[in-house]
Structure formats: structure tokens, C-alpha cells
CSV table of C-alpha atoms in Angstrom, one decimal:
chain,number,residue,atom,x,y,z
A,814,UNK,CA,-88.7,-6.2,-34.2
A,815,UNK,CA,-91.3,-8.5,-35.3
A,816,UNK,CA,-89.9,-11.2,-37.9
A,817,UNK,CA,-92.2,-11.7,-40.8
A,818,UNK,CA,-92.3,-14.9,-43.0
A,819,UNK,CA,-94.3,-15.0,-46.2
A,820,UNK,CA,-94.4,-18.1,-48.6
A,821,UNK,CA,-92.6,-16.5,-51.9
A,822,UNK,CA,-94.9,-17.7,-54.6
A,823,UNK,CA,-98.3,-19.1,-54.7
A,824,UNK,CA,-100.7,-19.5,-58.1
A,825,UNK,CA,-103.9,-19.8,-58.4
A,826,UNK,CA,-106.5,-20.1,-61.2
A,827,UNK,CA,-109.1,-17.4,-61.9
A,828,UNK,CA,-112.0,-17.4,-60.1
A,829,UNK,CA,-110.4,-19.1,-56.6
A,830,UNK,CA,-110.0,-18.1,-53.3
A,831,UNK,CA,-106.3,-17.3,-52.4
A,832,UNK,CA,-105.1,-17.5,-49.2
A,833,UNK,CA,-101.9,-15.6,-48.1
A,834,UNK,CA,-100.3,-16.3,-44.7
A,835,UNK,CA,-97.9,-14.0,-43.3
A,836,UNK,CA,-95.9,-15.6,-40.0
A,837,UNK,CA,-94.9,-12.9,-37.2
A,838,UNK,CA,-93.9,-14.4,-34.0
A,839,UNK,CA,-92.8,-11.4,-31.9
A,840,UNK,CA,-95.6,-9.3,-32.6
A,841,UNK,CA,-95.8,-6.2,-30.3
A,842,UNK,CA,-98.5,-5.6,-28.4
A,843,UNK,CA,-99.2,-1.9,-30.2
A,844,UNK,CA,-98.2,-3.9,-33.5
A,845,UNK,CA,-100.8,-3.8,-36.5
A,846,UNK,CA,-101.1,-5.9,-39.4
A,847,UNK,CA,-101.2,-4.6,-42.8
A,848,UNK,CA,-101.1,-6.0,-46.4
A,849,UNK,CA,-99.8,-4.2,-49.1
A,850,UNK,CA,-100.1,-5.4,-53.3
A,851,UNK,CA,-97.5,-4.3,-55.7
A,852,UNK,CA,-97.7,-4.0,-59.5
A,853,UNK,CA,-94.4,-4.6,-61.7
A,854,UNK,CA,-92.4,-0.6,-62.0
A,855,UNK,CA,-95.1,0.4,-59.3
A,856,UNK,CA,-95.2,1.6,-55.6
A,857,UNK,CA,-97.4,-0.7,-53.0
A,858,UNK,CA,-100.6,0.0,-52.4
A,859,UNK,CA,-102.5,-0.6,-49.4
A,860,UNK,CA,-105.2,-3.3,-49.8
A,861,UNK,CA,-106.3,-3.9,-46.1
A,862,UNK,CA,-105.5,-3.7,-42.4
A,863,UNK,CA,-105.9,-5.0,-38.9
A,864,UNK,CA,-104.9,-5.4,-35.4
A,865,UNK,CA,-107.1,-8.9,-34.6
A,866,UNK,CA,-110.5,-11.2,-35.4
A,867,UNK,CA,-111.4,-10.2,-38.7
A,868,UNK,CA,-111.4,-7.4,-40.9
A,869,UNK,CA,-113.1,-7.4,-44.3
A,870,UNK,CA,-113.2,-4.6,-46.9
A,871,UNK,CA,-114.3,-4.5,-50.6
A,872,UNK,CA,-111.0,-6.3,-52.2
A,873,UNK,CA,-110.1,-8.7,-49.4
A,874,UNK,CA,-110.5,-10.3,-46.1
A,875,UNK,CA,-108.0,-10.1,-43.4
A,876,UNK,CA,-108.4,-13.0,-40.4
A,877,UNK,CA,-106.1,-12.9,-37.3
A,878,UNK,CA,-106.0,-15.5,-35.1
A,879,UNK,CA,-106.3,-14.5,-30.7
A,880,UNK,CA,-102.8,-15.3,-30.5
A,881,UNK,CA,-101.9,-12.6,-33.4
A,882,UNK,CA,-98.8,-14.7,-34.4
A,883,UNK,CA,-100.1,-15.1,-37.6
A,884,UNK,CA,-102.5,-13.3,-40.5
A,885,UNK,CA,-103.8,-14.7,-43.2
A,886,UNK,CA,-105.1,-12.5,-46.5
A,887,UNK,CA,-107.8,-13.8,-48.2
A,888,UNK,CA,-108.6,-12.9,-51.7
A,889,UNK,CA,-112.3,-14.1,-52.9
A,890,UNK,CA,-112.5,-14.8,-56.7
A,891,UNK,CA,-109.2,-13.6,-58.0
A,892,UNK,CA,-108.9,-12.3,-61.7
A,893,UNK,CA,-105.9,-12.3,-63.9
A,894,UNK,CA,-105.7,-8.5,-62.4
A,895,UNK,CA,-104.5,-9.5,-59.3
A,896,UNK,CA,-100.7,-11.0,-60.3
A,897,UNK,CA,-98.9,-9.4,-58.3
A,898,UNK,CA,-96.2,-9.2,-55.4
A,899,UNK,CA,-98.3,-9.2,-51.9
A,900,UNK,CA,-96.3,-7.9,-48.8
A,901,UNK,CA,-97.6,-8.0,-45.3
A,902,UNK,CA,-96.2,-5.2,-42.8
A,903,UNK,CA,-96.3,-5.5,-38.9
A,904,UNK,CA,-95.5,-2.9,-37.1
A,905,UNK,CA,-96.7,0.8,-35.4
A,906,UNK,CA,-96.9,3.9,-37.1
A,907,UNK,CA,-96.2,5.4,-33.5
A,908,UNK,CA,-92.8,3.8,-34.1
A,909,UNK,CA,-92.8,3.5,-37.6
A,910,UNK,CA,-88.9,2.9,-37.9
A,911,UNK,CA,-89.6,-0.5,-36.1
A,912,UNK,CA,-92.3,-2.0,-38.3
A,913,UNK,CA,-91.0,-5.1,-40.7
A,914,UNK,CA,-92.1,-5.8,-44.3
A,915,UNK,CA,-92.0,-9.3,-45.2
A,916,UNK,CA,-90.1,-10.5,-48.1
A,917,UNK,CA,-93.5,-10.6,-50.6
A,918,UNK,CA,-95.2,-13.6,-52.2
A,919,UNK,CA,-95.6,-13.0,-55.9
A,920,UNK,CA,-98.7,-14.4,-56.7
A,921,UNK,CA,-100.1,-15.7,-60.3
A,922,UNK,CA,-103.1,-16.2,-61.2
A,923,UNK,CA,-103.7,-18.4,-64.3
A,924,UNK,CA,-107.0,-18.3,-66.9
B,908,UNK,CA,-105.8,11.2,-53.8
B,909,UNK,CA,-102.4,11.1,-52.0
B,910,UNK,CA,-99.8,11.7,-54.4
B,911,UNK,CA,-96.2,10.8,-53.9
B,912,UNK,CA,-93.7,11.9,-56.3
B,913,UNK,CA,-90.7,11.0,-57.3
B,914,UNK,CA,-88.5,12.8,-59.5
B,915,UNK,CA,-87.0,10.3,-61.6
B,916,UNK,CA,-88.0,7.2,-62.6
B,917,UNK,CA,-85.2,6.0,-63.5
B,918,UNK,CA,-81.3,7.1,-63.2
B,919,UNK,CA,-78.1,6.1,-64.7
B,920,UNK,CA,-74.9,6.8,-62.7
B,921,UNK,CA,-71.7,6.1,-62.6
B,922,UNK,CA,-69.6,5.2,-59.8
B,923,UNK,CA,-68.4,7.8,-57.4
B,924,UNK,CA,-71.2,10.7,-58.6
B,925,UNK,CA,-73.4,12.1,-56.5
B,926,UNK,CA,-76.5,11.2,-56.3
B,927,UNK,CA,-79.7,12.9,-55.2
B,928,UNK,CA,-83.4,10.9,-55.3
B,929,UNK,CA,-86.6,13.5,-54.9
B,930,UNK,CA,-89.7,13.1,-53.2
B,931,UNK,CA,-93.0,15.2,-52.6
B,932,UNK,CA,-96.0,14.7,-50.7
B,933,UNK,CA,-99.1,16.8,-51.1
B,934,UNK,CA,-101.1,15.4,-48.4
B,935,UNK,CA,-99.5,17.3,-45.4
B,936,UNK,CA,-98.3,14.0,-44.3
B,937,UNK,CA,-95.9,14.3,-41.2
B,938,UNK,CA,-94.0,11.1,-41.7
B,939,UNK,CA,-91.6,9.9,-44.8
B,940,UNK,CA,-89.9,7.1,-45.8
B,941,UNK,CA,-86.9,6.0,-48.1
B,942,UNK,CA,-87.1,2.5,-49.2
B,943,UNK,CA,-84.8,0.3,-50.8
B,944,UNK,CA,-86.4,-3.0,-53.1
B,945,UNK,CA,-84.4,-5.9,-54.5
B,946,UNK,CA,-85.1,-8.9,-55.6
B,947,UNK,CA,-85.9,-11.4,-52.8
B,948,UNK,CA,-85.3,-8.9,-50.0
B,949,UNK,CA,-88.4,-7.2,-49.8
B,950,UNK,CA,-88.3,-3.9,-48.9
B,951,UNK,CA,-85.7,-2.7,-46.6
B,952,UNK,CA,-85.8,0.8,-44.6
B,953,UNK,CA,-82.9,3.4,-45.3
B,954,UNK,CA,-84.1,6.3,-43.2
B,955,UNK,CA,-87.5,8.0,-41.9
B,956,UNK,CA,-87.9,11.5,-41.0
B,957,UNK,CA,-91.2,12.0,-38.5
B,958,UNK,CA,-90.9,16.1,-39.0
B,959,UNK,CA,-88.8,19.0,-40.7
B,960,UNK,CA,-85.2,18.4,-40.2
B,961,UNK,CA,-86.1,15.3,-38.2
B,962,UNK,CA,-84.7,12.4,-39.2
B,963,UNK,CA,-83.9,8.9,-37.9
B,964,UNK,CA,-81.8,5.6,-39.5
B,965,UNK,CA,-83.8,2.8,-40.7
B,966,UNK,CA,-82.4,-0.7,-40.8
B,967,UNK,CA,-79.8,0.0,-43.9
B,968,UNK,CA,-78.5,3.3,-43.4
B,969,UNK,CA,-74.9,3.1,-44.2
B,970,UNK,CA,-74.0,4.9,-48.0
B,971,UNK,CA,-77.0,7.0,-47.3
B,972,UNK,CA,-77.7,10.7,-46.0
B,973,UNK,CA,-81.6,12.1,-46.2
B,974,UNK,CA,-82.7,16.2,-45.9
B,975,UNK,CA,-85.6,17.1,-45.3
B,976,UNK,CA,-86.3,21.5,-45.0
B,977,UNK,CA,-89.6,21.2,-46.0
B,978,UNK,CA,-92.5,19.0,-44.9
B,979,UNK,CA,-93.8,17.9,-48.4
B,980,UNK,CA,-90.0,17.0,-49.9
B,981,UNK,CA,-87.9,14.1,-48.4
B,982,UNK,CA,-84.6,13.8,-50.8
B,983,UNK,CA,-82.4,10.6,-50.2
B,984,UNK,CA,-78.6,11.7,-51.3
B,985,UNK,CA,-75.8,8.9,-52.0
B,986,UNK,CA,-72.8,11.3,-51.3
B,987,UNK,CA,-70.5,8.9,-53.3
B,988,UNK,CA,-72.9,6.1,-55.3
B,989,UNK,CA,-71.0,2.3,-55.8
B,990,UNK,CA,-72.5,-0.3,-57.7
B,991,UNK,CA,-73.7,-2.0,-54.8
B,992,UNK,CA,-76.5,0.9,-54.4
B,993,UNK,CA,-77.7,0.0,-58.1
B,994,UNK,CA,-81.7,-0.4,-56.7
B,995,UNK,CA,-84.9,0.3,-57.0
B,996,UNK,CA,-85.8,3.5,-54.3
B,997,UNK,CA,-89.4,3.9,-52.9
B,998,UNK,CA,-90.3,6.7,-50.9
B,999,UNK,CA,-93.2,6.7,-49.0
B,1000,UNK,CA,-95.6,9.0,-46.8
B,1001,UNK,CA,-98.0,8.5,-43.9
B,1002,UNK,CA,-100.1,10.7,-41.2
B,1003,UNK,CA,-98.8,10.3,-37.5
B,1004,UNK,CA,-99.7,8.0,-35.2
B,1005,UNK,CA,-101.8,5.1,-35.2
B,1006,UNK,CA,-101.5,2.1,-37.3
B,1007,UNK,CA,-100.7,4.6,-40.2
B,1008,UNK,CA,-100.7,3.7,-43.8
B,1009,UNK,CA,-98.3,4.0,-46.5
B,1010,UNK,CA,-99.2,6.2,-49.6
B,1011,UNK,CA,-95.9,4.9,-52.0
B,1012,UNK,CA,-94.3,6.8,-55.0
B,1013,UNK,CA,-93.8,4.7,-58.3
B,1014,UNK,CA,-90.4,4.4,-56.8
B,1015,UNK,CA,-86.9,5.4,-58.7
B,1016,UNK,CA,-84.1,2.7,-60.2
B,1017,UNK,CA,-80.9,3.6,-60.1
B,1018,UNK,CA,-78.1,2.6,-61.9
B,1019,UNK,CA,-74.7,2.4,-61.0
B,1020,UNK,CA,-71.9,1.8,-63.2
């Protein structure tokens, strides 16, 4: 199973860029990398995903290095909306007993 | 929009009750997941079911028994709750194969006195 390791807390001021790094070793060839952002008495929601380079959608960007051991999220301009807890998952859905949430980094953003 | 429901949001029990945690789909989704969230352990996997009356353990099975008899319901049953199983419970859903994503419920918090 692929380890993950995610700082636990970052803050950031409105208005920066925020830069999330999730840590996964012993990624699996077949493994993909997704990002997830939880609200307090929520479920996760799926913000982004990818398997390597870059992806970018309309909320964040998702860079993966050629070696895949690591991914960063990157959140451009962040807004008070966006405290919240960020987990990254690696794994396969093929296999999806085997894919490994990372322990979440709770993010604030101050005014 | 994927809905995942889960019957109670929040549950008080006492030790040694029975406890059963309700989940349906409405998106046809093959695969569903039981979650368990606490503070500074992320979330951990209890079981997975990939089809009807399918099921498999996920990494913290043990206190835990899952049915599933239909495709869109996935119930997670503590035959005999402790205090230790006072959580919060996410179920989840997601199509087969490929990366796959996860479409969460707004999860359940139990209780166990």
C-alpha cells in the first residue's frame, strides 16, 4: 500500500497561493492521485485528480513530479471559503480496498 | 447530482446495543464504502462491497459486519457497539474501474456510552 504523508496544518492569508504536498513513496504503477476538501459535519468532496505532469481544473491545480513520489495541490487566490481539511488519496479504483487517504492538512485561511 | 444518504446523522448508544448505520446511492454506482474519521487519523477503511452480496474487509474491520442485498443500500452493523466505536462513519460510493471517484454522504457520529 502506498504511504501517504501530508503536513497537518498550513494557513494562509486571503488572496495567496497555497501549496499542499502530499508524500507517497510506494506509489503503484496503476495508482492515481486524488485530492479531496472537507467541510466541518460534512462528507469530502472531490476537488481534483491525476495520474502525472499536470492537471488543472476550475478550483485547483494538481502538479506531479516524473518520479510520482510526490503531488502537490495548488490553490490560486484562496478565500476565507476554503478553510477546510484537505486529504489526498492514492490508490486504484480497480483495487479500491488498497488505495490510502492521508491523514488531512486542515488549512486556514486568514482575512 | 450523486446523492449519498445516510440515515442518521447522528446516534446515541449505549454500550452493548446493536447498532445499524444506513446508506443509499442513487447513482447506480457499483462500488461502496464504510469509513471511519477521527481526529488525527484521517479516514480509515472498514469494509467495501464491489457488488450485491459482495463484500471485502478494509484495513479496520474487526467490531464491524456490512450487508449489502441491494445495489443502492450498503448498511454497516456494530453487532455489539463499545465505546471505542464512538466515531464519525462516512459512507461513500463510486462507478467501477478506473481511477474512480468518491461521491461521500454527510457521514453519521455515533455515540457510545
Amino acid at each position: 500500500l502506498a504511504k501517504t504523508t501530508q503536513p497537518i496544518s498550513m494557513d494562509s492569508y486571503e488572496g495567496q497561493e497555497v501549496n499542499i504536498t502530499c508524500s507517497h513513496n510506494n506509489i503503484a504503477t496503476n495508482d492515481y492521485i486524488t485530492w479531496y476538501q472537507q467541510f466541518p459535519s460534512q462528507g469530502p468532496r472531490f476537488i481534483i485528480q491525476g495520474y502525472k505532469t499536470k492537471v488543472t481544473n476550475e478550483v485547483a491545480s494538481l502538479f506531479i513530479p516524473a518520479d510520482r513520489k510526490s503531488s502537490t495541490l495548488s490553490l490560486p487566490r484562496v478565500s476565507l471559503s476554503d478553510t477546510a481539511v484537505y486529504y489526498c488519496l492514492v490508490g486504484d479504483n480497480t483495487n479500491a480496498g488498497k488505495s490510502t487517504f492521508g491523514d488531512g492538512t486542515t488549512l486556514t485561511v486568514k482575512p | 447530482d450523486v446523492k449519498v444518504t445516510q440515515s442518521s446523522r447522528y446516534l446515541v448508544k449505549r454500550t452493548g446495543e446493536k447498532v445499524f448505520l444506513e446508506c443509499v446511492q442513487d447513482m447506480d454506482h457499483e462500488n461502496m464504502f464504510w469509513y471511519r474519521q477521527d481526529p488525527g487519523l484521517g479516514l480509515r477503511l472498514i469494509y467495501f462491497s464491489y457488488d450485491v452480496k459482495m463484500k471485502e474487509k478494509g484495513d479496520i474491520p474487526e467490531g464491524y459486519s456490512v450487508s449489502r442485498e441491494k445495489k443502492e443500500r450498503f448498511s454497516l452493523i456494530l453487532e455489539s457497539a463499545s465505546t471505542n466505536q464512538t466515531s464519525m462513519y462516512l459512507c461513500a460510493s463510486s462507478l467501477p474501474g478506473g481511477p474512480g471517484e468518491l461521491f461521500f454522504g454527510e457521514g453519521s457520529r455515533l455515540t457510545v456510552l
